[in-house]
mmCIF file of C-alpha atoms in Angstrom:
data_model
loop_
_atom_site.group_PDB
_atom_site.id
_atom_site.type_symbol
_atom_site.label_atom_id
_atom_site.label_comp_id
_atom_site.label_asym_id
_atom_site.label_seq_id
_atom_site.Cartn_x
_atom_site.Cartn_y
_atom_site.Cartn_z
ATOM 1 C CA MET A 1 -2.564 24.669 -14.650
ATOM 2 C CA GLN A 2 -4.473 23.411 -17.118
ATOM 3 C CA LEU A 3 -8.489 24.072 -17.101
ATOM 4 C CA LYS A 4 -11.309 21.698 -18.156
ATOM 5 C CA SER A 5 -13.982 22.583 -20.601
ATOM 6 C CA SER A 6 -16.984 23.925 -19.111
ATOM 7 C CA PRO A 7 -20.103 21.492 -19.551
ATOM 8 C CA LEU A 8 -21.702 24.736 -20.118
ATOM 9 C CA LEU A 9 -19.532 25.957 -23.453
ATOM 10 C CA VAL A 10 -19.710 22.430 -24.835
ATOM 11 C CA LEU A 11 -23.409 23.022 -25.056
ATOM 12 C CA ALA A 12 -23.508 26.235 -26.157
ATOM 13 C CA ALA A 13 -20.903 25.863 -29.120
ATOM 14 C CA SER A 14 -23.178 23.048 -29.770
ATOM 15 C CA THR A 15 -26.758 25.021 -29.539
ATOM 16 C CA SER A 16 -26.743 25.613 -33.864
ATOM 17 C CA ILE A 17 -27.030 21.981 -34.322
ATOM 18 C CA PHE A 18 -30.425 21.922 -32.276
ATOM 19 C CA SER A 19 -31.853 24.185 -34.690
ATOM 20 C CA VAL A 20 -33.454 23.920 -37.733
ATOM 21 C CA ILE A 21 -31.002 23.805 -41.028
ATOM 22 C CA HIS A 22 -32.367 25.164 -44.449
ATOM 23 C CA ALA A 23 -35.300 22.965 -45.464
ATOM 24 C CA HIS A 24 -34.361 20.244 -47.965
ATOM 25 C CA TYR A 25 -37.449 18.512 -48.758
ATOM 26 C CA THR A 26 -37.638 15.253 -51.165
ATOM 27 C CA LEU A 27 -39.972 13.558 -52.099
ATOM 28 C CA THR A 28 -41.228 10.381 -49.915
ATOM 29 C CA ASP A 29 -45.198 9.643 -51.091
ATOM 30 C CA SER A 30 -47.049 10.530 -54.457
ATOM 31 C CA TYR A 31 -50.628 9.703 -54.766
ATOM 32 C CA THR A 32 -51.766 10.284 -58.573
ATOM 33 C CA ALA A 33 -54.529 8.743 -61.070
ATOM 34 C CA ALA A 34 -51.855 5.626 -61.235
ATOM 35 C CA ASN A 35 -52.590 4.625 -57.248
ATOM 36 C CA TRP A 36 -55.132 7.307 -55.849
ATOM 37 C CA PHE A 37 -57.446 4.256 -55.070
ATOM 38 C CA GLN A 38 -55.291 1.529 -54.219
ATOM 39 C CA SER A 39 -54.198 4.467 -51.517
ATOM 40 C CA PHE A 40 -57.212 5.300 -49.682
ATOM 41 C CA LEU A 41 -59.905 4.169 -47.017
ATOM 42 C CA PHE A 42 -63.453 4.888 -48.308
ATOM 43 C CA TYR A 43 -65.499 6.190 -45.479
ATOM 44 C CA ASP A 44 -68.832 4.336 -45.396
ATOM 45 C CA LYS A 45 -70.311 4.967 -41.962
ATOM 46 C CA GLU A 46 -72.831 8.051 -40.057
ATOM 47 C CA ASP A 47 -71.305 11.436 -40.630
ATOM 48 C CA PRO A 48 -69.629 12.541 -37.807
ATOM 49 C CA THR A 49 -70.084 15.949 -38.607
ATOM 50 C CA HIS A 50 -74.297 14.992 -38.424
ATOM 51 C CA GLY A 51 -74.854 15.818 -42.511
ATOM 52 C CA PHE A 52 -77.214 14.730 -44.967
ATOM 53 C CA VAL A 53 -75.154 12.852 -46.814
ATOM 54 C CA GLN A 54 -74.907 8.872 -47.449
ATOM 55 C CA TYR A 55 -70.765 8.340 -47.673
ATOM 56 C CA LYS A 56 -70.164 5.052 -50.131
ATOM 57 C CA ASN A 57 -67.305 2.793 -50.023
ATOM 58 C CA LEU A 58 -65.555 1.691 -52.641
ATOM 59 C CA ALA A 59 -67.376 -0.565 -55.097
ATOM 60 C CA ASP A 60 -70.593 0.960 -54.801
ATOM 61 C CA ALA A 61 -68.937 4.791 -55.892
ATOM 62 C CA ALA A 62 -67.790 3.007 -58.403
ATOM 63 C CA LYS A 63 -70.956 1.363 -59.346
ATOM 64 C CA ASN A 64 -73.050 4.580 -59.187
ATOM 65 C CA GLY A 65 -70.560 6.674 -61.121
ATOM 66 C CA LEU A 66 -69.031 8.485 -57.877
ATOM 67 C CA ILE A 67 -65.670 7.952 -58.617
ATOM 68 C CA SER A 68 -63.083 7.831 -61.597
ATOM 69 C CA ILE A 69 -60.037 8.565 -63.497
ATOM 70 C CA ASP A 70 -60.349 11.829 -65.953
ATOM 71 C CA SER A 71 -58.152 11.438 -68.952
ATOM 72 C CA SER A 72 -59.866 14.497 -70.861
ATOM 73 C CA THR A 73 -57.118 17.075 -69.268
ATOM 74 C CA SER A 74 -53.608 17.934 -69.181
ATOM 75 C CA GLU A 75 -52.805 14.692 -67.238
ATOM 76 C CA PRO A 76 -55.259 11.670 -65.981
ATOM 77 C CA ALA A 77 -56.933 13.110 -62.617
ATOM 78 C CA VAL A 78 -59.278 11.830 -59.892
ATOM 79 C CA TYR A 79 -62.621 12.471 -60.560
ATOM 80 C CA MET A 80 -64.501 12.793 -56.906
ATOM 81 C CA GLY A 81 -67.937 13.785 -57.042
ATOM 82 C CA VAL A 82 -71.523 13.256 -55.928
ATOM 83 C CA ASP A 83 -74.847 12.059 -56.651
ATOM 84 C CA HIS A 84 -76.366 14.498 -58.565
ATOM 85 C CA THR A 85 -79.799 12.849 -60.147
ATOM 86 C CA SER A 86 -81.343 11.497 -57.648
ATOM 87 C CA LYS A 87 -83.806 12.261 -54.558
ATOM 88 C CA ASN A 88 -82.707 10.889 -51.257
ATOM 89 C CA PRO A 89 -84.527 11.194 -48.254
ATOM 90 C CA ALA A 90 -81.742 9.726 -45.777
ATOM 91 C CA GLY A 91 -79.384 12.226 -47.963
ATOM 92 C CA ARG A 92 -77.159 12.640 -50.946
ATOM 93 C CA ASP A 93 -74.375 10.109 -51.806
ATOM 94 C CA SER A 94 -70.988 10.725 -51.539
ATOM 95 C CA VAL A 95 -67.468 9.840 -51.214
ATOM 96 C CA ARG A 96 -65.575 10.388 -48.032
ATOM 97 C CA ILE A 97 -61.358 8.824 -48.023
ATOM 98 C CA SER A 98 -58.808 8.714 -45.958
ATOM 99 C CA SER A 99 -54.813 7.865 -46.775
ATOM 100 C CA LYS A 100 -53.974 4.563 -45.518
ATOM 101 C CA LYS A 101 -50.915 5.905 -44.163
ATOM 102 C CA SER A 102 -50.436 8.504 -41.335
ATOM 103 C CA PHE A 103 -47.406 11.709 -41.723
ATOM 104 C CA ASN A 104 -45.601 13.620 -38.617
ATOM 105 C CA HIS A 105 -44.385 16.620 -39.978
ATOM 106 C CA GLY A 106 -43.799 16.944 -43.867
ATOM 107 C CA LEU A 107 -44.530 19.273 -46.851
ATOM 108 C CA PHE A 108 -48.017 18.608 -48.278
ATOM 109 C CA ILE A 109 -49.008 20.014 -51.720
ATOM 110 C CA PHE A 110 -52.341 19.558 -53.679
ATOM 111 C CA ASP A 111 -52.667 19.962 -56.893
ATOM 112 C CA ILE A 112 -55.653 20.630 -57.291
ATOM 113 C CA GLU A 113 -58.404 21.193 -60.643
ATOM 114 C CA HIS A 114 -61.667 21.935 -59.792
ATOM 115 C CA THR A 115 -63.516 21.566 -56.495
ATOM 116 C CA PRO A 116 -67.350 20.759 -55.408
ATOM 117 C CA SER A 117 -67.648 24.275 -53.683
ATOM 118 C CA GLY A 118 -69.387 27.483 -53.671
ATOM 119 C CA ILE A 119 -72.557 25.461 -54.071
ATOM 120 C CA CYS A 120 -75.486 26.117 -51.455
ATOM 121 C CA GLY A 121 -75.892 23.103 -49.243
ATOM 122 C CA THR A 122 -71.836 21.800 -50.019
ATOM 123 C CA TRP A 123 -69.303 21.426 -47.628
ATOM 124 C CA PRO A 124 -66.050 20.165 -49.022
ATOM 125 C CA ALA A 125 -62.909 19.612 -46.925
ATOM 126 C CA ALA A 126 -59.555 18.872 -48.077
ATOM 127 C CA TRP A 127 -57.749 18.348 -44.222
ATOM 128 C CA LEU A 128 -55.730 15.965 -42.435
ATOM 129 C CA LEU A 129 -57.010 14.219 -38.463
ATOM 130 C CA SER A 130 -55.251 12.164 -36.031
ATOM 131 C CA ASP A 131 -55.390 8.515 -35.841
ATOM 132 C CA SER A 132 -54.291 8.850 -32.953
ATOM 133 C CA GLY A 133 -58.232 8.794 -30.499
ATOM 134 C CA ALA A 134 -60.972 10.492 -29.661
ATOM 135 C CA TRP A 135 -61.506 14.112 -31.492
ATOM 136 C CA PRO A 136 -59.427 16.407 -31.197
ATOM 137 C CA LYS A 137 -56.667 14.382 -29.704
ATOM 138 C CA GLY A 138 -53.883 14.405 -32.115
ATOM 139 C CA GLY A 139 -55.034 17.246 -33.799
ATOM 140 C CA GLU A 140 -57.074 18.153 -37.487
ATOM 141 C CA ILE A 141 -55.530 20.937 -39.881
ATOM 142 C CA ASP A 142 -58.107 22.328 -42.335
ATOM 143 C CA ILE A 143 -56.321 23.084 -45.769
ATOM 144 C CA PHE A 144 -58.823 23.759 -47.975
ATOM 145 C CA GLU A 145 -62.593 24.413 -45.990
ATOM 146 C CA GLY A 146 -65.754 26.142 -46.439
ATOM 147 C CA ALA A 147 -69.800 26.033 -47.026
ATOM 148 C CA ASN A 148 -72.320 27.081 -48.807
ATOM 149 C CA ASP A 149 -72.052 29.927 -51.465
ATOM 150 C CA GLN A 150 -68.742 31.030 -49.667
ATOM 151 C CA ALA A 151 -66.222 32.435 -51.875
ATOM 152 C CA TYR A 152 -63.127 32.221 -50.129
ATOM 153 C CA ASN A 153 -60.785 29.687 -48.365
ATOM 154 C CA LYS A 154 -61.120 29.062 -44.475
ATOM 155 C CA MET A 155 -58.304 26.921 -42.912
ATOM 156 C CA THR A 156 -58.371 26.098 -39.888
ATOM 157 C CA LEU A 157 -56.931 23.786 -36.162
ATOM 158 C CA HIS A 158 -59.177 22.549 -33.819
ATOM 159 C CA THR A 159 -56.927 21.320 -30.844
ATOM 160 C CA SER A 160 -57.818 19.936 -27.245
ATOM 161 C CA ALA A 161 -56.993 22.830 -24.263
ATOM 162 C CA ASP A 162 -53.881 24.978 -24.386
ATOM 163 C CA CYS A 163 -53.135 25.802 -27.886
ATOM 164 C CA ALA A 164 -53.258 29.372 -28.987
ATOM 165 C CA ILE A 165 -51.807 31.119 -32.218
ATOM 166 C CA GLN A 166 -50.211 34.483 -32.973
ATOM 167 C CA HIS A 167 -51.392 37.119 -35.452
ATOM 168 C CA THR A 168 -48.196 37.489 -37.385
ATOM 169 C CA GLY A 169 -46.013 36.163 -40.229
ATOM 170 C CA PHE A 170 -49.573 35.387 -42.440
ATOM 171 C CA SER A 171 -51.599 37.057 -45.391
ATOM 172 C CA GLY A 172 -54.929 36.300 -44.107
ATOM 173 C CA ASP A 173 -57.239 37.776 -42.548
ATOM 174 C CA LEU A 174 -57.335 36.290 -38.292
ATOM 175 C CA GLU A 175 -60.874 34.733 -37.481
ATOM 176 C CA THR A 176 -60.041 33.243 -34.078
ATOM 177 C CA ALA A 177 -56.679 32.705 -32.188
ATOM 178 C CA ASN A 178 -57.548 29.742 -30.185
ATOM 179 C CA CYS A 179 -57.090 26.248 -31.786
ATOM 180 C CA ASP A 180 -59.006 24.499 -28.356
ATOM 181 C CA VAL A 181 -62.230 23.507 -29.863
ATOM 182 C CA ASN A 182 -63.763 23.889 -26.398
ATOM 183 C CA ALA A 183 -62.149 27.960 -25.855
ATOM 184 C CA ALA A 184 -64.284 30.580 -23.473
ATOM 185 C CA GLY A 185 -65.643 33.235 -25.916
ATOM 186 C CA GLN A 186 -65.478 31.701 -29.174
ATOM 187 C CA GLY A 187 -68.464 28.966 -30.701
ATOM 188 C CA LYS A 188 -68.234 25.128 -29.387
ATOM 189 C CA ASN A 189 -66.017 23.585 -32.434
ATOM 190 C CA MET A 190 -64.443 26.419 -34.496
ATOM 191 C CA GLY A 191 -61.017 26.283 -33.119
ATOM 192 C CA CYS A 192 -58.209 28.496 -34.913
ATOM 193 C CA GLY A 193 -58.934 29.710 -38.341
ATOM 194 C CA ILE A 194 -57.076 32.383 -40.206
ATOM 195 C CA ARG A 195 -59.531 33.393 -43.812
ATOM 196 C CA HIS A 196 -58.365 33.678 -47.110
ATOM 197 C CA PRO A 197 -57.785 37.635 -48.279
ATOM 198 C CA MET A 198 -57.300 36.952 -51.803
ATOM 199 C CA ALA A 199 -60.453 39.498 -52.693
ATOM 200 C CA GLN A 200 -60.747 38.077 -56.563
ATOM 201 C CA GLY A 201 -62.519 34.761 -55.099
ATOM 202 C CA LEU A 202 -59.345 32.527 -56.575
ATOM 203 C CA SER A 203 -59.245 30.784 -53.558
ATOM 204 C CA PHE A 204 -62.761 28.749 -53.332
ATOM 205 C CA GLY A 205 -65.673 28.053 -55.201
ATOM 206 C CA GLN A 206 -66.520 28.870 -58.920
ATOM 207 C CA GLY A 207 -63.654 31.458 -59.316
ATOM 208 C CA MET A 208 -60.817 28.875 -57.977
ATOM 209 C CA ASN A 209 -62.403 26.747 -60.586
ATOM 210 C CA LYS A 210 -62.772 27.991 -63.563
ATOM 211 C CA ILE A 211 -58.802 28.807 -63.488
ATOM 212 C CA GLY A 212 -58.326 25.674 -63.725
ATOM 213 C CA GLY A 213 -57.443 25.368 -59.954
ATOM 214 C CA GLY A 214 -54.302 25.297 -58.125
ATOM 215 C CA ILE A 215 -51.665 24.433 -55.028
ATOM 216 C CA TYR A 216 -52.563 24.112 -51.316
ATOM 217 C CA ALA A 217 -49.587 23.612 -50.136
ATOM 218 C CA THR A 218 -48.737 22.890 -46.476
ATOM 219 C CA VAL A 219 -45.867 23.176 -44.334
ATOM 220 C CA TRP A 220 -45.882 21.233 -40.654
ATOM 221 C CA THR A 221 -42.884 21.123 -38.857
ATOM 222 C CA SER A 222 -42.234 21.138 -34.513
ATOM 223 C CA THR A 223 -42.331 25.123 -34.291
ATOM 224 C CA ASP A 224 -45.653 25.841 -36.868
ATOM 225 C CA ILE A 225 -48.047 24.562 -39.486
ATOM 226 C CA GLN A 226 -48.258 27.029 -42.875
ATOM 227 C CA ILE A 227 -50.316 26.944 -45.854
ATOM 228 C CA PHE A 228 -49.252 28.495 -49.050
ATOM 229 C CA HIS A 229 -51.711 28.704 -52.252
ATOM 230 C CA PHE A 230 -51.417 29.236 -55.624
ATOM 231 C CA PRO A 231 -53.937 30.105 -58.603
ATOM 232 C CA ARG A 232 -53.090 28.336 -62.059
ATOM 233 C CA ALA A 233 -51.279 30.733 -63.487
ATOM 234 C CA ASP A 234 -49.100 31.537 -60.446
ATOM 235 C CA VAL A 235 -48.024 28.302 -59.221
ATOM 236 C CA PRO A 236 -43.961 28.528 -58.340
ATOM 237 C CA ALA A 237 -41.136 26.647 -60.528
ATOM 238 C CA ASP A 238 -39.836 24.605 -58.345
ATOM 239 C CA ILE A 239 -42.716 22.936 -57.192
ATOM 240 C CA SER A 240 -42.778 20.563 -60.671
ATOM 241 C CA THR A 241 -39.067 19.740 -59.343
ATOM 242 C CA PRO A 242 -37.918 16.862 -57.459
ATOM 243 C CA ASN A 243 -36.749 19.371 -54.002
ATOM 244 C CA PRO A 244 -39.795 22.203 -53.951
ATOM 245 C CA ASP A 245 -38.393 24.939 -51.888
ATOM 246 C CA PRO A 246 -41.489 27.005 -49.313
ATOM 247 C CA SER A 247 -37.990 28.592 -47.984
ATOM 248 C CA LYS A 248 -39.113 31.084 -51.600
ATOM 249 C CA TRP A 249 -42.668 30.551 -51.881
ATOM 250 C CA GLY A 250 -43.124 34.334 -49.548
ATOM 251 C CA MET A 251 -46.155 35.033 -47.276
ATOM 252 C CA PRO A 252 -48.106 32.153 -46.275
ATOM 253 C CA VAL A 253 -51.727 32.892 -46.629
ATOM 254 C CA ALA A 254 -51.882 31.061 -43.102
ATOM 255 C CA LYS A 255 -49.577 30.373 -40.207
ATOM 256 C CA PHE A 256 -50.377 28.423 -37.290
ATOM 257 C CA GLY A 257 -47.277 28.851 -34.721
ATOM 258 C CA GLY A 258 -46.151 31.311 -31.544
ATOM 259 C CA ALA A 259 -45.544 30.203 -28.099
ATOM 260 C CA ALA A 260 -48.498 29.516 -26.380
ATOM 261 C CA CYS A 261 -48.718 26.254 -29.002
ATOM 262 C CA ASN A 262 -46.691 22.950 -28.675
ATOM 263 C CA ILE A 263 -47.322 21.864 -32.338
ATOM 264 C CA ASP A 264 -45.255 18.367 -31.701
ATOM 265 C CA ALA A 265 -47.726 17.825 -28.387
ATOM 266 C CA HIS A 266 -50.844 18.618 -30.359
ATOM 267 C CA PHE A 267 -50.281 17.031 -33.449
ATOM 268 C CA GLN A 268 -49.446 13.333 -34.697
ATOM 269 C CA ASN A 269 -50.311 10.365 -36.712
ATOM 270 C CA LEU A 270 -52.209 12.776 -39.298
ATOM 271 C CA ASN A 271 -53.776 11.510 -42.431
ATOM 272 C CA ILE A 272 -55.287 12.999 -45.290
ATOM 273 C CA ILE A 273 -58.671 12.965 -45.877
ATOM 274 C CA PHE A 274 -60.343 14.174 -48.856
ATOM 275 C CA ASN A 275 -64.530 14.799 -48.634
ATOM 276 C CA THR A 276 -67.830 15.977 -49.829
ATOM 277 C CA ALA A 277 -70.204 16.856 -46.929
ATOM 278 C CA PHE A 278 -74.295 17.972 -47.080
ATOM 279 C CA CYS A 279 -75.719 20.465 -44.647
ATOM 280 C CA GLY A 280 -74.809 18.927 -41.799
ATOM 281 C CA ASP A 281 -72.755 21.073 -38.373
ATOM 282 C CA TRP A 282 -71.706 23.860 -40.555
ATOM 283 C CA ALA A 283 -73.679 24.520 -44.116
ATOM 284 C CA GLY A 284 -76.896 23.258 -42.227
ATOM 285 C CA GLU A 285 -76.488 25.858 -39.195
ATOM 286 C CA ALA A 286 -74.889 28.640 -40.838
ATOM 287 C CA TRP A 287 -77.765 27.943 -43.610
ATOM 288 C CA SER A 288 -80.364 30.434 -43.033
ATOM 289 C CA ASP A 289 -76.758 33.083 -42.654
ATOM 290 C CA SER A 290 -76.513 33.291 -46.924
ATOM 291 C CA PRO A 291 -79.531 35.127 -48.401
ATOM 292 C CA THR A 292 -78.568 33.446 -52.052
ATOM 293 C CA CYS A 293 -78.720 29.753 -50.310
ATOM 294 C CA LYS A 294 -82.245 30.357 -47.253
ATOM 295 C CA ALA A 295 -83.928 32.205 -50.613
ATOM 296 C CA LYS A 296 -83.570 29.098 -52.454
ATOM 297 C CA ALA A 297 -85.587 26.483 -49.505
ATOM 298 C CA PRO A 298 -86.263 26.796 -45.505
ATOM 299 C CA THR A 299 -83.387 24.430 -44.801
ATOM 300 C CA CYS A 300 -80.616 23.202 -46.323
ATOM 301 C CA GLU A 301 -81.621 19.016 -46.134
ATOM 302 C CA GLN A 302 -84.660 20.104 -48.032
ATOM 303 C CA TYR A 303 -83.068 22.073 -50.638
ATOM 304 C CA VAL A 304 -80.102 19.469 -51.482
ATOM 305 C CA ARG A 305 -83.038 16.543 -51.093
ATOM 306 C CA ASP A 306 -85.153 17.894 -53.983
ATOM 307 C CA ASN A 307 -82.579 19.494 -56.376
ATOM 308 C CA PRO A 308 -79.969 16.801 -57.487
ATOM 309 C CA GLY A 309 -79.104 18.714 -60.808
ATOM 310 C CA VAL A 310 -77.374 21.748 -59.005
ATOM 311 C CA PHE A 311 -74.911 19.050 -57.428
ATOM 312 C CA VAL A 312 -73.459 18.390 -60.916
ATOM 313 C CA GLU A 313 -70.513 20.480 -60.618
ATOM 314 C CA ALA A 314 -70.265 18.953 -56.697
ATOM 315 C CA TYR A 315 -67.110 17.655 -57.414
ATOM 316 C CA TRP A 316 -63.352 16.367 -57.089
ATOM 317 C CA LEU A 317 -60.682 17.088 -60.065
ATOM 318 C CA ILE A 318 -57.065 16.355 -58.489
ATOM 319 C CA ARG A 319 -54.162 15.898 -60.197
ATOM 320 C CA SER A 320 -51.935 14.583 -57.303
ATOM 321 C CA VAL A 321 -51.151 14.726 -53.829
ATOM 322 C CA LYS A 322 -47.455 15.097 -52.706
ATOM 323 C CA VAL A 323 -45.517 14.495 -49.410
ATOM 324 C CA TYR A 324 -42.398 15.484 -48.613
ATOM 325 C CA GLU A 325 -40.475 15.235 -45.944
ATOM 326 C CA ASP A 326 -37.310 17.411 -44.458
ATOM 327 C CA ARG A 327 -33.843 15.121 -44.921
ATOM 328 C CA ASP A 328 -32.396 18.092 -43.080
ATOM 329 C CA SER A 329 -34.730 18.119 -40.356
ATOM 330 C CA VAL A 330 -33.716 14.156 -40.146
ATOM 331 C CA VAL A 331 -29.883 14.467 -39.997
ATOM 332 C CA ASP A 332 -30.251 17.653 -37.759
ATOM 333 C CA ARG A 333 -31.896 15.044 -35.312
ATOM 334 C CA ARG A 334 -29.442 12.596 -35.820
ATOM 335 C CA LYS A 335 -26.187 14.935 -35.001
ATOM 336 C CA SER A 336 -27.939 15.745 -31.720
ATOM 337 C CA LYS A 337 -27.981 12.251 -30.443
ATOM 338 C CA ARG A 338 -24.341 12.441 -31.511
ATOM 339 C CA SER A 339 -23.996 16.475 -30.109
ATOM 340 C CA TRP A 340 -25.576 15.303 -26.415
ATOM 341 C CA ALA A 341 -23.696 12.048 -26.324
ATOM 342 C CA GLY A 342 -20.463 14.593 -26.184
ATOM 343 C CA PHE A 343 -22.176 16.611 -24.234
ATOM 344 C CA LYS A 344 -22.944 14.712 -21.087
ATOM 345 C CA LYS A 345 -19.155 12.810 -21.796
ATOM 346 C CA ALA A 346 -17.819 16.100 -20.948
ATOM 347 C CA VAL A 347 -20.294 16.742 -17.947
ATOM 348 C CA LYS A 348 -18.637 13.413 -16.676
ATOM 349 C CA GLY A 349 -15.277 14.623 -16.930
ATOM 350 C CA PHE A 350 -15.776 18.321 -15.865
ATOM 351 C CA PHE A 351 -17.865 16.997 -12.767
ATOM 352 C CA GLY A 352 -15.824 13.735 -12.337
ATOM 353 C CA HIS A 353 -18.865 11.505 -12.550
ATOM 354 C CA ASP A 354 -21.807 10.664 -15.161
ATOM 355 C CA ASP A 355 -24.608 12.912 -15.278
ATOM 356 C CA ASP A 356 -26.996 9.675 -15.622
ATOM 357 C CA ASP A 357 -26.275 9.473 -11.620
ATOM 358 C CA PRO A 358 -28.606 12.056 -9.826
ATOM 359 C CA ASP A 359 -27.232 10.965 -6.589
ATOM 360 C CA ALA A 360 -23.617 12.334 -7.919
ATOM 361 C CA VAL A 361 -24.878 15.594 -9.491
ATOM 362 C CA ALA A 362 -26.695 16.720 -6.239
ATOM 363 C CA ASN A 363 -23.408 16.109 -4.149
ATOM 364 C CA ALA A 364 -22.014 17.971 -6.800
ATOM 365 C CA GLY A 365 -23.991 20.852 -5.223
ATOM 366 C CA ARG A 366 -26.431 21.554 -7.823
ATOM 367 C CA PRO A 367 -29.556 20.641 -9.328
ATOM 368 C CA VAL A 368 -31.182 17.429 -10.459
ATOM 369 C CA HIS A 369 -32.187 17.360 -13.808
ATOM 370 C CA ALA A 370 -33.956 14.994 -15.762
ATOM 371 C CA TRP A 371 -32.042 14.853 -18.962
#
């Protein structure tokens, strides 16, 4: 007697098609001094984090010397600074930019030579934010962030409910595990945060600037979000090649993942953002937590207002931001569609009906499934 192939065996034979194949990243977007200011939008509205800051549009930022191209370095770099000459009772002039393009998954490599971090009153960040609706819908990934005289980088995810991470697979120090901005037992809007473990202070602030900066690389997949950091002298050779390979970089400093967070459900359509804020919901609220900063002035706002000269070093110098797509996952998705078509055909042959027909499936004596 000739037996028909079971659809379960067909599915079992096809499961490898659904697994993630070794990533093969290919460059899709490159932001350098040549195209930087044409690729980003300048935000010039009120700071949503209640900072003591006045964000300027492209024309005003250029006119006031807040942005420029620095050709004095080994390769042209993008300069984005703040006003360091004026006393403004309404807040210090600065810039906040957002990429015109939004992304879903990828490898993001930030090559940063200098950051505006480690200075009392400052709150700089390089991050990814969704354009899908009211925050935190669509998610937020803070790749580089800190406040005041902080000496280490803090990496954070902000989401809606039902996203928590596992404490495994990274070298950083877990501070909070629930990414929900309204999670019980955590401060409001904290999200899930991992602190950089580098004791030498090379991940943030003056320590990072003194060594010529470095690389922050973020890998965003359906499974997890990983962040790597490399000081300038320790950058892997393949990062400068057309096909960087994160699987060779060792353990990330941060890894956000696990069964308790559906990454694709919480993160969609993210834009790249750089900004330098002052005071506000973090640097302002945490002012008294720093003995050094607190000794300079009673409040963050007073110090930022009255001491423009201390912010000469509060600038970004960015060599490039490059975004890569995992071409293997694109092929993988195409294969999975073909495999699914073959599976449905096998189901039809085995049961004598098309599995798209729920009545036929029910009559065959097994549950109806929404394929």
